[in-house]
Structures are given as structure tokens and as C-alpha cells.
Coordinates of C-alpha atoms and ligand atoms in Angstrom, one line a residue:
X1 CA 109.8 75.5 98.1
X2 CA 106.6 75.2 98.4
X3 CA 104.1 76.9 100.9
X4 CA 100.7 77.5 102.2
X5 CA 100.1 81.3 102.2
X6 CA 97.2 82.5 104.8
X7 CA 97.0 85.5 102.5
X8 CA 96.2 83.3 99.4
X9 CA 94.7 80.2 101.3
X10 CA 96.3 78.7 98.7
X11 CA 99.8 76.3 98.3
X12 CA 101.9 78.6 96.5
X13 CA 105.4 78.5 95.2
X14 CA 107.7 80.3 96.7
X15 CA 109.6 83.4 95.3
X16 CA 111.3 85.6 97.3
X17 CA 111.5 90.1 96.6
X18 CA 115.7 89.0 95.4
X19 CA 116.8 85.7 94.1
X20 CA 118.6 83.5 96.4
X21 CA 117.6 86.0 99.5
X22 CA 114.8 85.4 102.0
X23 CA 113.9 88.1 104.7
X24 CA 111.4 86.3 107.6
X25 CA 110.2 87.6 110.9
X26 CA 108.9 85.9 113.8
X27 CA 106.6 87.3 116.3
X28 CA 108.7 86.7 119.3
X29 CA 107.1 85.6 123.1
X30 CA 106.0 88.1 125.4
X31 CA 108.5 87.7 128.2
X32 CA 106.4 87.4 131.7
X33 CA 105.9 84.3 131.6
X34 CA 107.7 80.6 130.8
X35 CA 107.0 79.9 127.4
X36 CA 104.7 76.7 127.2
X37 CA 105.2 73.9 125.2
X38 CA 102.6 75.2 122.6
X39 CA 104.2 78.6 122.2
X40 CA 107.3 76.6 121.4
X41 CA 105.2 74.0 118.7
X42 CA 105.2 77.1 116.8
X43 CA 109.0 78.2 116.8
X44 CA 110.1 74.4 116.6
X45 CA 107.9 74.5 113.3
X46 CA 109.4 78.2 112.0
X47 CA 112.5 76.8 112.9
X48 CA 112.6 73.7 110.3
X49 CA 110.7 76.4 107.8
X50 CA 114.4 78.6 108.5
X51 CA 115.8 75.3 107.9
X52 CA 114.5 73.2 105.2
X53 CA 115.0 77.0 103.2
X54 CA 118.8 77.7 104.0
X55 CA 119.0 73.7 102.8
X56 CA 118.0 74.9 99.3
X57 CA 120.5 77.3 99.2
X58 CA 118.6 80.3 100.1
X59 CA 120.5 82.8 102.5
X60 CA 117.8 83.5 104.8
X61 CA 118.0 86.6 106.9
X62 CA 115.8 86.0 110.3
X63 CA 114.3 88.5 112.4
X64 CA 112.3 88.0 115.9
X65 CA 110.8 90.6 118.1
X66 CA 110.6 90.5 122.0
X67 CA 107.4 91.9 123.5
X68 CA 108.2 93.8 126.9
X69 CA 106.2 96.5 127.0
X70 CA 102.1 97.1 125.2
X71 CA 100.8 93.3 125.3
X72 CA 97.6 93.4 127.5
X73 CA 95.9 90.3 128.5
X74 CA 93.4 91.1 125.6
X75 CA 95.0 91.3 122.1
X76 CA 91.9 94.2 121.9
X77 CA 94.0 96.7 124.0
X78 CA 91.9 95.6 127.0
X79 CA 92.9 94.6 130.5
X80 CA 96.1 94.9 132.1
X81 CA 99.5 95.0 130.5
X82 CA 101.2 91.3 130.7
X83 CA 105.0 92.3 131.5
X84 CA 103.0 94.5 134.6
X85 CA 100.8 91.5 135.9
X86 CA 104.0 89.6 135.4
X87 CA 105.8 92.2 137.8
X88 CA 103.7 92.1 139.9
X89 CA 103.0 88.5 140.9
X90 CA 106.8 87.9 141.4
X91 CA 107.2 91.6 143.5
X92 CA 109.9 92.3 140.3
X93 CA 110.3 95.2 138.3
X94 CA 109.3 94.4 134.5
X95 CA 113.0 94.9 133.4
X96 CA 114.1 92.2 135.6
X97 CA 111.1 90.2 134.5
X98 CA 111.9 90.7 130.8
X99 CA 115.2 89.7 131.5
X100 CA 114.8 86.4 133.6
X101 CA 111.7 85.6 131.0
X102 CA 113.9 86.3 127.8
X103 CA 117.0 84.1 129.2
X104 CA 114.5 81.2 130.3
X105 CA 113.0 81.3 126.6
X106 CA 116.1 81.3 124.9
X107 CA 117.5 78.3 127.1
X108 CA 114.0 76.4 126.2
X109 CA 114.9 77.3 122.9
X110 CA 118.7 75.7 123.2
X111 CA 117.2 72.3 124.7
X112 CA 114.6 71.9 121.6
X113 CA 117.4 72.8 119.2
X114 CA 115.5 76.1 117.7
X115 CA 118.0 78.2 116.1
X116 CA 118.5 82.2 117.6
X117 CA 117.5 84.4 114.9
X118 CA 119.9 86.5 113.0
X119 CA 118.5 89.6 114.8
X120 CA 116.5 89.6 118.1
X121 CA 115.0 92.9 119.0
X122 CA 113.3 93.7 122.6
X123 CA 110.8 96.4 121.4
X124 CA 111.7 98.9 124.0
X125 CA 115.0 99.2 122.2
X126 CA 112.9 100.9 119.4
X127 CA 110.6 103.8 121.0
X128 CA 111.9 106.5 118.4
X129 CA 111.2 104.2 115.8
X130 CA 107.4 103.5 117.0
X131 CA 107.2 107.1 117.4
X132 CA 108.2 108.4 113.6
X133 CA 105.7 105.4 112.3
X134 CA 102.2 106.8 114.7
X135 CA 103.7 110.3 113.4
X136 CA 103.9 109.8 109.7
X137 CA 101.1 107.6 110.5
X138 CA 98.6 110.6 111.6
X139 CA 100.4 112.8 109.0
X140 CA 98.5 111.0 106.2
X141 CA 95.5 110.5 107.9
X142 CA 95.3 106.9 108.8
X143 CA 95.3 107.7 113.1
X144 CA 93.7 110.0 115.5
X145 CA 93.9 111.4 118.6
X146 CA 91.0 110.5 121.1
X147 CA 90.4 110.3 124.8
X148 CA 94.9 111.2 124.9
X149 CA 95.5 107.2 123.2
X150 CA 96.3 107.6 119.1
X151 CA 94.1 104.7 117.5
X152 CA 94.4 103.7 113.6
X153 CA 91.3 104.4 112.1
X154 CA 90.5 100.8 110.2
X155 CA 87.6 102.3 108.3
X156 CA 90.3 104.6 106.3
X157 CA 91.0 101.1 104.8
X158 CA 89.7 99.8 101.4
X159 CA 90.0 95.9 103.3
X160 CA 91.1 95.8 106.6
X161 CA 90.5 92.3 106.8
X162 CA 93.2 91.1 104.7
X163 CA 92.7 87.3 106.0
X164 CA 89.6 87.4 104.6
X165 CA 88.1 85.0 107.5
X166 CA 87.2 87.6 110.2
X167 CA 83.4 87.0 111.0
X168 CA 82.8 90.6 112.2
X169 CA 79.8 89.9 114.5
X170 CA 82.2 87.5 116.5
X171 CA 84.4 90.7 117.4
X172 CA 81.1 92.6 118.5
X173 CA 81.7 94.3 121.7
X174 CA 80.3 92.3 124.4
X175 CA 80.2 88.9 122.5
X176 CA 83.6 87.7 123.4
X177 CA 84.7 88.1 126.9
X178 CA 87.8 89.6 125.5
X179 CA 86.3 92.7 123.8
X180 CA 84.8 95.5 125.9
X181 CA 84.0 98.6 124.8
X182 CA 86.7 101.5 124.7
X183 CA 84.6 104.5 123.8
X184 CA 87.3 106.7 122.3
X185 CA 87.4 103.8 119.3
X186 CA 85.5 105.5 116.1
X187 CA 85.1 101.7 114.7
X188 CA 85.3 98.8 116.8
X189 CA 88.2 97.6 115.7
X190 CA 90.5 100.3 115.7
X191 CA 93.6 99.7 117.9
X192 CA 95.6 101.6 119.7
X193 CA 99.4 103.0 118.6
X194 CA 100.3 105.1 121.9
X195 CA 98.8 104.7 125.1
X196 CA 99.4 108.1 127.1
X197 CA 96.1 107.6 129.1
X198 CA 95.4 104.0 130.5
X199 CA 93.3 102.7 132.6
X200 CA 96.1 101.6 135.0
X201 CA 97.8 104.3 136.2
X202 CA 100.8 102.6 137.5
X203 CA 101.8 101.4 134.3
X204 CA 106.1 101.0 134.6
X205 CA 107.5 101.6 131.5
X206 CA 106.3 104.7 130.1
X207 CA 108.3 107.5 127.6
X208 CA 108.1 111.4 126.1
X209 CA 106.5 111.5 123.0
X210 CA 105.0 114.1 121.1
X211 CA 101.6 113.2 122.5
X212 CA 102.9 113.1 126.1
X213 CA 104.1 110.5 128.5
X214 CA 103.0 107.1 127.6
X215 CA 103.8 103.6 125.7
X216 CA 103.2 102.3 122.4
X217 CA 100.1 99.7 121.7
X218 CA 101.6 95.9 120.8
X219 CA 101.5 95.6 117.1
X220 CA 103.6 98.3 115.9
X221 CA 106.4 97.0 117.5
X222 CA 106.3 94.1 114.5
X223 CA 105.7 96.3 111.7
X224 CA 108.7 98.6 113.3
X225 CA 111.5 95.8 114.3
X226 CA 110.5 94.1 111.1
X227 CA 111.2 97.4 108.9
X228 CA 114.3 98.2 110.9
X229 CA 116.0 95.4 109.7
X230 CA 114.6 93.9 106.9
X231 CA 113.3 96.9 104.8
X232 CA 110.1 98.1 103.6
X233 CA 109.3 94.7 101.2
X234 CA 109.4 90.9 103.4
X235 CA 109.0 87.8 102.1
X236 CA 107.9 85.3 105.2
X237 CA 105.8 86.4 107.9
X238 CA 105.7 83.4 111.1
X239 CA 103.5 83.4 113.9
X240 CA 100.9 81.2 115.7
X241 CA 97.4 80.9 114.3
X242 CA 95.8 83.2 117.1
X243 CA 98.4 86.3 115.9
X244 CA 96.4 86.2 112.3
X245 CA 93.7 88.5 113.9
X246 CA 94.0 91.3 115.4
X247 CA 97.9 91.1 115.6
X248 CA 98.7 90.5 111.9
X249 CA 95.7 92.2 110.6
X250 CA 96.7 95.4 112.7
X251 CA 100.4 94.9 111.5
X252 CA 99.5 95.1 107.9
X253 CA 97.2 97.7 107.9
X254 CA 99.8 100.1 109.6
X255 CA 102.7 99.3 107.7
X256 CA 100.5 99.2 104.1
X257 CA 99.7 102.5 105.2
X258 CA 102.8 103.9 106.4
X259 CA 104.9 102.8 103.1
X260 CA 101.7 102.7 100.9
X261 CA 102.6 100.1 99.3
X262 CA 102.1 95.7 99.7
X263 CA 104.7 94.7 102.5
X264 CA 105.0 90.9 102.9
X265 CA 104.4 88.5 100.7
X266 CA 103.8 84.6 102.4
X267 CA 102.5 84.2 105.7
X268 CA 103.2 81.1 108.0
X269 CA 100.9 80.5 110.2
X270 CA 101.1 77.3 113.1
X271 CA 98.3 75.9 114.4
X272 CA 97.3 75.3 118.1
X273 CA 99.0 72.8 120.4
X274 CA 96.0 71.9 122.6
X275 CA 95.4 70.0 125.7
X276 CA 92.0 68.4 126.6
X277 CA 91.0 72.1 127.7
X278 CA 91.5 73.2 124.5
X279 CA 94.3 76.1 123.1
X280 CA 97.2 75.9 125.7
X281 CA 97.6 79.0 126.4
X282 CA 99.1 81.4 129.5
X283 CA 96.2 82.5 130.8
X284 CA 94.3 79.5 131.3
X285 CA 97.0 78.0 133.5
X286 CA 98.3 74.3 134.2
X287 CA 100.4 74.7 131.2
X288 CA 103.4 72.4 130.4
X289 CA 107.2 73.7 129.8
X290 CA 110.4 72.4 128.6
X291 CA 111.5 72.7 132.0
X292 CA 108.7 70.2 133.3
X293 CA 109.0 67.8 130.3
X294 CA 112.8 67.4 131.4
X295 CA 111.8 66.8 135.4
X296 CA 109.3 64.0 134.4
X297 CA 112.1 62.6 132.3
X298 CA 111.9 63.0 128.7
X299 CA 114.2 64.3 126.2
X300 CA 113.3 68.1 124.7
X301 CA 114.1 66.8 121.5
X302 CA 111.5 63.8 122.0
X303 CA 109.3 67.0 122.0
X304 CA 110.5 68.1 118.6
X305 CA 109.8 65.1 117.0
X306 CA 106.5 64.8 118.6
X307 CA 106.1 68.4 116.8
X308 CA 107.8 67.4 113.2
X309 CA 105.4 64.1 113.1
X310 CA 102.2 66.7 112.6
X311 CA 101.4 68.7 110.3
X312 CA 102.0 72.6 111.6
X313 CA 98.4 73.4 109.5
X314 CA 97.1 71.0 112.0
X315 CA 95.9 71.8 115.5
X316 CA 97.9 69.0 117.6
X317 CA 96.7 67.6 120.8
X318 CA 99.2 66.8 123.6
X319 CA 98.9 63.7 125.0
X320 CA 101.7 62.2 127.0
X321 CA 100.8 58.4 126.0
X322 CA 101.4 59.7 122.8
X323 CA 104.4 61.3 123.9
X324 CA 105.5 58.2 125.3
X325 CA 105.7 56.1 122.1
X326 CA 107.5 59.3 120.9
X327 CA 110.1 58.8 123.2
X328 CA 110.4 54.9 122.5
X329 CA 110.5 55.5 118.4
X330 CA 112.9 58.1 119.1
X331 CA 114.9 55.6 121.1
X332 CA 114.9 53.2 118.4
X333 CA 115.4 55.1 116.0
X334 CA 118.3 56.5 117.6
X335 CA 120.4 52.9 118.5
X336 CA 119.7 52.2 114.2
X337 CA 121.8 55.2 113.8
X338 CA 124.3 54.0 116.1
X339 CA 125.0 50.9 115.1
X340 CA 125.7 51.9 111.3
X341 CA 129.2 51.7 110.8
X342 CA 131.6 54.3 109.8
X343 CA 132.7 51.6 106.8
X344 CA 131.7 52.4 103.1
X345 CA 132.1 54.3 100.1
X346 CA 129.8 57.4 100.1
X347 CA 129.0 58.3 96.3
X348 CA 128.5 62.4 96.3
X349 CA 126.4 61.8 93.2
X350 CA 124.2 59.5 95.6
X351 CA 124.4 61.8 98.3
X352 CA 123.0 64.8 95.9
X353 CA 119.7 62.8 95.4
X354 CA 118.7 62.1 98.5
X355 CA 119.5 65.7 99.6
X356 CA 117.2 66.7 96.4
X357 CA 114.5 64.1 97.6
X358 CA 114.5 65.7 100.6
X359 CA 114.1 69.1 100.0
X360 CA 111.7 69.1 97.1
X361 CA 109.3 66.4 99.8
X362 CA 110.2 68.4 103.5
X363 CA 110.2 71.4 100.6
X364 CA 106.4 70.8 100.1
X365 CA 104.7 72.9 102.6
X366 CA 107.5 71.6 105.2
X367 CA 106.3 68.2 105.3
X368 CA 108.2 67.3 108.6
X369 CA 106.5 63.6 108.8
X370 CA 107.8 62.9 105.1
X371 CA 111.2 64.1 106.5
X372 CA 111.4 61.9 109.3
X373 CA 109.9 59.0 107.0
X374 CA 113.3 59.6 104.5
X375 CA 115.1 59.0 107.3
X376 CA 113.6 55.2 108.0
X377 CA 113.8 55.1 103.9
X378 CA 117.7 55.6 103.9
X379 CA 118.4 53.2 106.8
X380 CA 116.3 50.5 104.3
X381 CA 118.5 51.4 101.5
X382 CA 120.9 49.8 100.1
X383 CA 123.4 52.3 100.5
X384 CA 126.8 51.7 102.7
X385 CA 126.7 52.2 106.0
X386 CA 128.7 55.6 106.0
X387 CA 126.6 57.4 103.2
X388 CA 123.5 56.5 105.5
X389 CA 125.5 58.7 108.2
X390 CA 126.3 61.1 105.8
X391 CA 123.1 61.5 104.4
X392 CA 121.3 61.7 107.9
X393 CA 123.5 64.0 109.3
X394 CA 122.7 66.1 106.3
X395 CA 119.1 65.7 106.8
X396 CA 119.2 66.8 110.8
X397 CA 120.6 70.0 109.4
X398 CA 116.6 70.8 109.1
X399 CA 115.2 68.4 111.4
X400 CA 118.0 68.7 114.1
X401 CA 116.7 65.6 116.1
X402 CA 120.2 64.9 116.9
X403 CA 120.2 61.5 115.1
X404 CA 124.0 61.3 115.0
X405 CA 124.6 62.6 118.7
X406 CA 125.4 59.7 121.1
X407 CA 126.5 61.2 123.9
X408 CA 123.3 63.0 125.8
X409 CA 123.8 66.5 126.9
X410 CA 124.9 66.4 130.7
X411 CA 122.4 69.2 131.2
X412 CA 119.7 66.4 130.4
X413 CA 121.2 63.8 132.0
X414 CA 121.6 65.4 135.5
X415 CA 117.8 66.4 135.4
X416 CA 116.7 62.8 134.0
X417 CA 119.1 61.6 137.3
X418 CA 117.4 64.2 139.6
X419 CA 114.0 62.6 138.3
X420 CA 114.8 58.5 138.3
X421 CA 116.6 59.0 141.9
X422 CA 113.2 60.5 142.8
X423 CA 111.3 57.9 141.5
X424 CA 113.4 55.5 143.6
X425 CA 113.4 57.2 146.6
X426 CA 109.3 57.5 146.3
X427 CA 109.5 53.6 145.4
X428 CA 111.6 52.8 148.6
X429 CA 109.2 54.7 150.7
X430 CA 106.1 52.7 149.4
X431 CA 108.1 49.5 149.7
X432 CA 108.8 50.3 153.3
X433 CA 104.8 51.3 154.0
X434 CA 104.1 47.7 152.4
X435 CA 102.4 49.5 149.2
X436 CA 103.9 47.1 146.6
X437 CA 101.2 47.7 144.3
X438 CA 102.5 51.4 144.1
X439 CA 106.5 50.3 144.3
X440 CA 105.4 48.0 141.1
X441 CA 104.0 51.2 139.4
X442 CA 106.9 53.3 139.9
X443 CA 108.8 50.5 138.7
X444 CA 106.6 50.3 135.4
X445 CA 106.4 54.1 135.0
X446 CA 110.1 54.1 134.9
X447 CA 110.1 51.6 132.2
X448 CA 107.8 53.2 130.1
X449 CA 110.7 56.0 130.0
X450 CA 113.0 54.0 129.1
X451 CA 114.3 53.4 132.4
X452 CA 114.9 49.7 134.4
X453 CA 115.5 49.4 137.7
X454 CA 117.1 46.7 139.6
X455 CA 117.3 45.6 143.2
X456 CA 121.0 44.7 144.3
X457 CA 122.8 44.2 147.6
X458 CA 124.4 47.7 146.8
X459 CA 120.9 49.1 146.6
X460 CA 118.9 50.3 143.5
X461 CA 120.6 50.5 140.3
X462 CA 119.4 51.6 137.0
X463 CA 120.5 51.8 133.3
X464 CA 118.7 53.2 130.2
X465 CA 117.1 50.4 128.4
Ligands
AMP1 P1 103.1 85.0 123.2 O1 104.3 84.7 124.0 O2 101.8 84.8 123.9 O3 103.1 86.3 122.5 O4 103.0 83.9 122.0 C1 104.2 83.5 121.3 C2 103.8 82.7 120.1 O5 103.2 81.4 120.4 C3 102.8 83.4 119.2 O6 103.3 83.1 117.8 C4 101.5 82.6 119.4 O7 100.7 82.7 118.3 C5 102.0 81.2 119.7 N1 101.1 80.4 120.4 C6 100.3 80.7 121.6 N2 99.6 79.7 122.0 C7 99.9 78.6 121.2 C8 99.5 77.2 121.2 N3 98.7 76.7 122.1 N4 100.0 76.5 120.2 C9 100.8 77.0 119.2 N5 101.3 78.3 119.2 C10 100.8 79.1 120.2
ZN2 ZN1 104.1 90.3 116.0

């Protein structure tokens, strides 16, 4: 295995602390709020990383945190806590709203194939643990006490800026929007480990500790979950490109400190999904879900493979035309795959080196494009019809396209019903008003989907084309 390591900048090859062992943590969504399609780019891609490695034989041991308490709407420790705002706007408390939020991601999750981690952790199941970290943490030095918050003092670090690609004037307070001043900071860029004094009083989740009554800043809750259950020495760190600074950066410098000594060794960063707008993000707005891909129609997994044909150390821009010839290769691809046979020796030997071929090329810095190209290269081969099967199905282990599944999940056909008897209905009304240009439109729009419709003396029928 082969992989790019932020730390590095450099295409390394991978060794893990033990042989045959691979302990990886994902920095899990901050539940008030649907996940958008570009949050998700990132764990479809951590998911074929998970993948393509338990292919090789590793026995991979995966970790995710969920954020439900100590994420403001500035990753500076400014502005309002997210899981509050979250609250707020749907007149819930922020445990129902973790809840709802956690469930909806995890179903979005299901639909895109994306494995559940071995361990999922919400981090307000691990106060004490937060707690015993800002304590040893201030024991040695590396946090004080200011205006009631504990902050980690960055300057007590030889290089706090581990990624090596911080431009330092660019965090200046008062250049971006996102950084205002907090006067209790010594350096600008200390963060904060435990809030007991915020500037929103009605903050809902608060606990004792021994600094009084308050709630712990966001990125210890990595450097904790992460520790909890995968020890003091990790070998893949995953998260999207935006966590690199301050998230990453903070989590390293406080759990380099705590143990004193180098904690993970590769770090897997995604690059953005953007829209014309730029970063898809939360905030902005207008963002796209699962759950909206599926009411216009479309497949999750047409999503997936949108995702696998890039690059994840390439920003990718989401364009539904593109989308749209997605959805048509996908179809294709998918009827090839049916109509093999089930007739044919399969040779294991045979077998073995394609399985080889595709780890050491998906096994390259998970090359998912290569991957989905072996797939086109073993239906050209001159293999039997039931060793292509074989050797596909073997392959969607890591790409998990569903390339052997005929049937559609129900789930997906009853919302791709909802959607075409929509489209119908909406075409019969512009007949009726005479607007055949429109009817004609809806027609074509449906076929772009992959959908025909037909006029018949029963009414409207239609059939997948
Ligand atoms: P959040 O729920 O905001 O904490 O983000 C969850 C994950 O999605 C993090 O790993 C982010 O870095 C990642 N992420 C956020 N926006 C995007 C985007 N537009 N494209 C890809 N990944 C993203
Ligand atoms: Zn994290």
C-alpha cells in the first residue's frame, strides 16, 4: 500500500506500528445538521482507503468520533456552538438533535455503501477522559488558565505547525472573517480545552470539572476517542482537507504533548467537493444530500462512483450533467454484469492475479478510477464468464458499487416511484394547460434518468430503460 502523507507531502509506503494491524480514525460529522454530499465525498473515499487495506490482508481496526458538543461555527473557538444553533432552529434540545442528526448520517451512510466503523464514539460519552488530558495537560505546562477557559499555549511548541503550509499572516486576527480576537489567547492561535466561561450563556450541555461548570473545546475530543481505543501510537489519520488546520494541527499538538512522544504516523486528507460557489459547506447553505439526490431520482451509489472516478487529492466539482453520464455509465456498466453467465471454469490461480493487480494499482494512493477501469479490463478479457463474476464481486469488496446486485433496494425504488409519478403528474398538468413544450421536457428529463414514459389507454406507464 501505497499513500500520500500530508505530514510528508510525499507518496510513502505504508507500514503500520504492528505487522498485519492498522489502527485509523475518522473525524466523524458534527451532528446538527444533514450531512451534505461533500462531507460524505470524504467518508466514501476513507471508506475504499478501509477497504482496498483489509483487501491486502491487513486487519484494520476503525475508529470515528461524533461531534455533539464544542464545534462553534468558527473552527477558531469563535461564534456560537453548532449542536446549539442546531437546537435552536428546530425548537429541539441538542440531545434530540444529536440523535435525529446521528441516525440520518448513518442511514446516508447505508444508501452510499460506507462501512460503520468498528467503534463510534459521541464525545459526550467521554467528559472524564477530556478532563484527565487538560489536567495532565496543565500539569506539564503546555495550558493555562485565562479569563475561566484553559487554552494550550502553541508557543510551548518547538513547531506547532506540523503541516508545514500554514501561512501565519492569513490566520491574523481580523483578516479572515472567521478569526476575531479572544483576548485571554497569549498567542493567536492558542485554542481552547474547556470552556467554563462563553460568551453564550445559555450554552446546554455543560459539566463539573475541576475548573468549574463548563464544556470541552472541539479537538480534544479526537486526540481523546482516538487514544481511548486505539492507544497512544496510530497509524492513519482521515479527515477532509479543511480539518488539516486548526483541527489536526491542535489535535497533534495536544496529544504530542500529553504522551510526549510522535502519535500518528500517515495522514489522509480528501479534498473539497465544490459547487460553482465554491467549498460545499453547511454554512453557506443550498447544499445537496443523499436524501435529495434520491427525490430527483438517482441512485446513491451513482454518487459513489461519481466520487471513485476522481482522485480524493483532487478538489471535485459537482455538476449534475456530469452526474448524469454517471448514472448512464453506471447503467451500462451494470446490464454487462448481468448478462455474464454463471457458465465457466474459474481458475483460483487466475483469480489470485487479478486480485494482486488490483490491490497493488487501487493500492497506489487508492487509485479508485484505475479500480473502476479493471473492472471494464476484466469484462474484455478472455476469461469465462463466471471468473469475470468472481473476480468482480471480489473487486466491489473495495469499491462496493454493487456491480453484482440486480435487484434495486426497495428503499430506492419507492423514492425513484415517488419522483417519476411526480414527474407525470407535473407532465399531465402542463398537457392539460396546453404547455406541450414543457410536457416534452419532462418527458426528456425523465429519459435522461433513465426513465421512458409512454402514453396508453390505461394512462401513463413507465419502465427503466
Ligand atoms: P463536519 O460535519 O462539518 O465536522 O465535517 C465532516 C467531514 O466532512 C470533515 O472531515 C470535513 O473535513 C469534511 N468536509 C466538509 N466539507 C467538505 C467538502 N465540501 N468536501 C469534502 N469534505 C468536506
Ligand atoms: Zn477530529
Amino acid at each position: 500500500m501505497k499513500l500520500y502523507n500530508s505530514l510528508t507531502k510525499k507518496v510513502e509506503e505504508f507500514v503500520p506500528n504492528v505487522e498485519g494491524k492498522v489502527g485509523m480514525y475518522t473525524c466523524g460529522p458534527t451532528v446538527y445538521h444533514y450531512a451534505h454530499i461533500g462531507n460524505l465525498r470524504s467518508y466514501i473515499m476513507e471508506d475504499v482507503l478501509e477497504k482496498e487495506l483489509r483487501f491486502e490482508g491487513y486487519d484494520v481496526k476503525r475508529v470515528m468520533n461524533i461531534t455533539d458538543v464544542g464545534h462553534l461555527s468558527s473552527d477558531a473557538d469563535t461564534g456560537e456552538d453548532k449542536m446549539l444553533a442546531g437546537a435552536k432552529r428546530e425548537h429541539k434540545s441538542v440531545m434530540e438533535i444529536a440523535k435525529f442528526y446521528t441516525d440520518a448520517f448513518f442511514s446516508d451512510c447505508a444508501k452510499l455503501n460506507i462501512k460503520t466503523p468498528d467503534v463510534v464514539e459521541p464525545a459526550t460519552n467521554c467528559i472524564d477522559e477530556f478532563i484527565n488530558m487538560i489536567k495532565v495537560l496543565l500539569e506539564k505546562g503546555y495550558a493555562y488558565k485565562a479569563g475561566e477557559n484553559i487554552y494550550f499555549d502553541t508557543s510551548k511548541l518547538d513547531n506547532y505547525y506540523v503541516f508545514g503550509n500554514q501561512n501565519e499572516d492569513e490566520l491574523m486576527v481580523g483578516v479572515r472573517d472567521d478569526v476575531s480576537e479572544d483576548e485571554n489567547k497569549k498567542n493567536k492561535n492558542d485554542f481552547v480545552l474547556w470552556f467554563t466561561k462563553s460568551k453564550f450563556e445559555d450554552q446546554a450541555l455543560k459539566w463539573d470539572s475541576p475548573w468549574g461548570v463548563g464544556y470541552p473545546g472541539w479537538h480534544i475530543e479526537c486526540s481523546c476517542i482516538s487514544m481511548k481505543h486505539l492507544g497512544e501510537y496510530m497509524d492513519i489519520h482521515c479527515g477532509g482537507i479543511d480539518n488539516m488546520f486548526p483541527h489536526h494541527t491542535n489535535e497533534i499538538a495536544q496529544t504530542e504533548s500529553f504522551t510526549g512522544h510522535k502519535w500518528c504516523n500517515y495522514w489522509f486528507h480528501v479534498h473539497h467537493l465544490n459547487d460553482e460557489r465554491g467549498k460545499m459547506s453547511k454554512s453557506k447553505g443550498g447544499f445537496l444530500t443523499v436524501s435529495k439526490l434520491c427525490e430527483d431520482g438517482y441512485d446513491p451509489i451513482v454518487y459513489r462512483m461519481f466520487c471513485l472516478q476522481s482522485h480524493y487529492r483532487k478538489p471535485l466539482v459537482f455538476k449534475e450533467e456530469i452526474l448524469n453520464q454517471v448514472a448512464d455509465t453506471y447503467k451500462k456498466l451494470k446490464k454487462r454484469i448481468a448478462a455474464l453467465s454463471t457458465e465457466g471454469d474459474i481458475d483460483e490461480a487466475v483469480l489470485k492475479e487479478w486480485h494482486d493487480k488490483f490491490a497493488s494499482e487501487v493500492g497506489n494512493d487508492v487509485n479508485t478510477s484505475m479500480g473502476i477501469t479493471l473492472v471494464y479490463d476484466v469484462l474484455k478479457s478472455d476469461l469465462s464468464d463466471a471468473a469475470k463474476r468472481a473476480v468482480i464481486e471480489d473487486f466491489d469488496r473495495v469499491l462496493s458499487l454493487d456491480l453484482l446486485k440486480e435487484e434495486k433496494d426497495d428503499e430506492v425504488d419507492d423514492e425513484l416511484t415517488t419522483f417519476v409519478e411526480a414527474k407525470i403528474a407535473e407532465r399531465a398538468e402542463a398537457k392539460k394547460n396546453k404547455d406541450f413544450a414543457k410536457a416534452d421536457a419532462i418527458r426528456d428529463e425523465l429519459l435522461t434518468k433513465g426513465i421512458a414514459i409512454k402514453d396508453t389507454r390505461e394512462g401513463v406507464v413507465w419502465e427503466r430503460v
